[in-house]
Amino acid sequence: MPFTDLCEVVIDTFTPERVTGRIAWKEKFCTANGNLHGGYLMSLADAIGAFLPAQHLPEGAGTSTISSSTNFLRPAPQALYSIVSTLVMAGRRTITVTTDVINPDGKVVSRTTQTQAVLTT
């Protein structure tokens, strides 16, 4: 996905139930106080989370995010962060995924739950 290149995400593992990756803190992705921007973290979650629904679509179907909720649990100062997206449910009409951004101490920085619609023609 071209957007993940823009966000400078490195994908490490990819299965139908889980995607893992990592991002490096960069000033261009930060707020004025030097923490990763919430919009950046939400965009990451939406982009990385989209890999999973694509694995559960019927042939010829597409997907679109219909709901996304992010909780910001702690700041994200300069560090290397892990990203873990996990499939929650793959139904006929919707697919739900959670995506965590995790700091080097193993603590969740943000958790996003997104639901995507299955779009058939």
mmCIF file of C-alpha atoms in Angstrom:
data_model
loop_
_atom_site.group_PDB
_atom_site.id
_atom_site.type_symbol
_atom_site.label_atom_id
_atom_site.label_comp_id
_atom_site.label_asym_id
_atom_site.label_seq_id
_atom_site.Cartn_x
_atom_site.Cartn_y
_atom_site.Cartn_z
ATOM 1 C CA MET A 1 0.000 0.000 0.000
ATOM 2 C CA PRO A 2 1.603 3.298 -1.054
ATOM 3 C CA PHE A 3 0.383 5.152 2.064
ATOM 4 C CA THR A 4 2.418 2.881 4.353
ATOM 5 C CA ASP A 5 5.513 3.940 2.395
ATOM 6 C CA LEU A 6 4.632 7.578 3.102
ATOM 7 C CA CYS A 7 4.300 6.748 6.830
ATOM 8 C CA GLU A 8 7.668 4.933 6.675
ATOM 9 C CA VAL A 9 6.338 1.676 8.118
ATOM 10 C CA VAL A 10 8.373 -1.525 7.973
ATOM 11 C CA ILE A 11 6.214 -4.674 7.887
ATOM 12 C CA ASP A 12 7.863 -7.579 9.716
ATOM 13 C CA THR A 13 5.239 -10.357 9.707
ATOM 14 C CA PHE A 14 2.005 -10.852 7.825
ATOM 15 C CA THR A 15 -0.567 -13.588 8.381
ATOM 16 C CA PRO A 16 -4.362 -13.573 7.848
ATOM 17 C CA GLU A 17 -4.829 -13.036 11.609
ATOM 18 C CA ARG A 18 -1.945 -10.692 12.507
ATOM 19 C CA VAL A 19 0.368 -8.070 11.032
ATOM 20 C CA THR A 20 3.412 -6.720 12.844
ATOM 21 C CA GLY A 21 5.668 -3.881 11.916
ATOM 22 C CA ARG A 22 7.674 -0.988 13.257
ATOM 23 C CA ILE A 23 8.183 2.711 12.896
ATOM 24 C CA ALA A 24 11.000 4.976 13.936
ATOM 25 C CA TRP A 25 10.259 8.287 15.640
ATOM 26 C CA LYS A 26 10.894 11.147 13.236
ATOM 27 C CA GLU A 27 10.463 14.822 13.922
ATOM 28 C CA LYS A 28 8.314 15.260 10.809
ATOM 29 C CA PHE A 29 5.657 12.985 12.413
ATOM 30 C CA CYS A 30 5.564 14.883 15.727
ATOM 31 C CA THR A 31 3.649 17.510 17.614
ATOM 32 C CA ALA A 32 5.322 20.715 18.815
ATOM 33 C CA ASN A 33 6.391 18.957 22.035
ATOM 34 C CA GLY A 34 8.276 16.143 20.257
ATOM 35 C CA ASN A 35 5.808 13.266 20.604
ATOM 36 C CA LEU A 36 4.399 11.337 17.658
ATOM 37 C CA HIS A 37 1.237 13.094 16.491
ATOM 38 C CA GLY A 38 -2.097 11.411 17.204
ATOM 39 C CA GLY A 39 -3.163 11.821 13.584
ATOM 40 C CA TYR A 40 -0.042 9.978 12.484
ATOM 41 C CA LEU A 41 -0.737 7.136 14.939
ATOM 42 C CA MET A 42 -4.360 6.911 13.769
ATOM 43 C CA SER A 43 -3.310 6.887 10.113
ATOM 44 C CA LEU A 44 -0.803 4.121 10.821
ATOM 45 C CA ALA A 45 -3.456 2.029 12.522
ATOM 46 C CA ASP A 46 -5.906 2.492 9.668
ATOM 47 C CA ALA A 47 -3.295 1.634 7.038
ATOM 48 C CA ILE A 48 -1.749 -1.363 8.805
ATOM 49 C CA GLY A 49 -5.129 -2.637 9.985
ATOM 50 C CA ALA A 50 -6.387 -2.627 6.383
ATOM 51 C CA PHE A 51 -4.005 -5.442 5.466
ATOM 52 C CA LEU A 52 -6.040 -7.939 7.510
ATOM 53 C CA PRO A 53 -9.521 -7.380 6.062
ATOM 54 C CA ALA A 54 -8.057 -7.726 2.580
ATOM 55 C CA GLN A 55 -7.146 -11.319 3.458
ATOM 56 C CA HIS A 56 -10.753 -12.190 4.350
ATOM 57 C CA LEU A 57 -12.676 -10.728 1.415
ATOM 58 C CA PRO A 58 -14.597 -12.786 -1.099
ATOM 59 C CA GLU A 59 -13.193 -12.665 -4.616
ATOM 60 C CA GLY A 60 -13.866 -9.318 -6.285
ATOM 61 C CA ALA A 61 -14.876 -7.572 -3.040
ATOM 62 C CA GLY A 62 -13.326 -4.467 -1.574
ATOM 63 C CA THR A 63 -13.293 -2.870 1.835
ATOM 64 C CA SER A 64 -13.707 0.546 3.400
ATOM 65 C CA THR A 65 -13.316 1.735 6.979
ATOM 66 C CA ILE A 66 -16.723 2.569 8.463
ATOM 67 C CA SER A 67 -15.691 3.041 12.093
ATOM 68 C CA SER A 68 -12.386 3.816 13.800
ATOM 69 C CA SER A 69 -11.759 4.641 17.438
ATOM 70 C CA THR A 70 -8.357 5.390 18.946
ATOM 71 C CA ASN A 71 -7.378 5.620 22.608
ATOM 72 C CA PHE A 72 -4.129 7.465 23.342
ATOM 73 C CA LEU A 73 -2.665 5.934 26.486
ATOM 74 C CA ARG A 74 0.746 7.593 26.844
ATOM 75 C CA PRO A 75 3.048 9.962 24.954
ATOM 76 C CA ALA A 76 5.320 8.734 22.179
ATOM 77 C CA PRO A 77 8.732 10.427 22.487
ATOM 78 C CA GLN A 78 11.803 9.566 20.425
ATOM 79 C CA ALA A 79 12.089 5.760 20.140
ATOM 80 C CA LEU A 80 11.466 2.773 17.879
ATOM 81 C CA TYR A 81 7.839 1.596 18.086
ATOM 82 C CA SER A 82 6.228 -1.742 17.286
ATOM 83 C CA ILE A 83 2.842 -2.018 15.599
ATOM 84 C CA VAL A 84 0.604 -5.054 16.030
ATOM 85 C CA SER A 85 -2.696 -5.462 14.185
ATOM 86 C CA THR A 86 -4.897 -8.364 15.216
ATOM 87 C CA LEU A 87 -8.033 -9.690 13.567
ATOM 88 C CA VAL A 88 -10.977 -9.570 15.976
ATOM 89 C CA MET A 89 -13.761 -10.809 13.700
ATOM 90 C CA ALA A 90 -14.187 -11.492 9.987
ATOM 91 C CA GLY A 91 -17.866 -11.598 9.107
ATOM 92 C CA ARG A 92 -19.724 -11.569 5.817
ATOM 93 C CA ARG A 93 -20.487 -7.832 5.974
ATOM 94 C CA THR A 94 -17.930 -6.356 8.365
ATOM 95 C CA ILE A 95 -14.412 -7.087 9.566
ATOM 96 C CA THR A 96 -13.014 -5.734 12.845
ATOM 97 C CA VAL A 97 -9.331 -5.249 13.689
ATOM 98 C CA THR A 98 -7.393 -3.808 16.634
ATOM 99 C CA THR A 99 -4.027 -2.123 16.157
ATOM 100 C CA ASP A 100 -1.623 -1.292 18.973
ATOM 101 C CA VAL A 101 1.399 0.993 18.791
ATOM 102 C CA ILE A 102 3.826 -0.232 21.455
ATOM 103 C CA ASN A 103 6.840 1.519 22.956
ATOM 104 C CA PRO A 104 10.222 -0.157 23.628
ATOM 105 C CA ASP A 105 9.129 -0.927 27.216
ATOM 106 C CA GLY A 106 6.254 -3.055 25.859
ATOM 107 C CA LYS A 107 3.602 -0.521 26.883
ATOM 108 C CA VAL A 108 0.748 0.366 24.553
ATOM 109 C CA VAL A 109 0.926 3.986 23.365
ATOM 110 C CA SER A 110 -2.278 3.888 21.338
ATOM 111 C CA ARG A 111 -4.954 1.309 20.595
ATOM 112 C CA THR A 112 -7.224 1.617 17.582
ATOM 113 C CA THR A 113 -10.281 -0.501 16.884
ATOM 114 C CA GLN A 114 -11.569 -0.268 13.356
ATOM 115 C CA THR A 115 -14.434 -1.876 11.523
ATOM 116 C CA GLN A 116 -14.417 -2.204 7.768
ATOM 117 C CA ALA A 117 -17.348 -2.852 5.508
ATOM 118 C CA VAL A 118 -17.126 -5.667 2.983
ATOM 119 C CA LEU A 119 -17.997 -4.064 -0.364
ATOM 120 C CA THR A 120 -19.347 -6.393 -3.019
ATOM 121 C CA THR A 121 -20.509 -5.494 -6.488
#
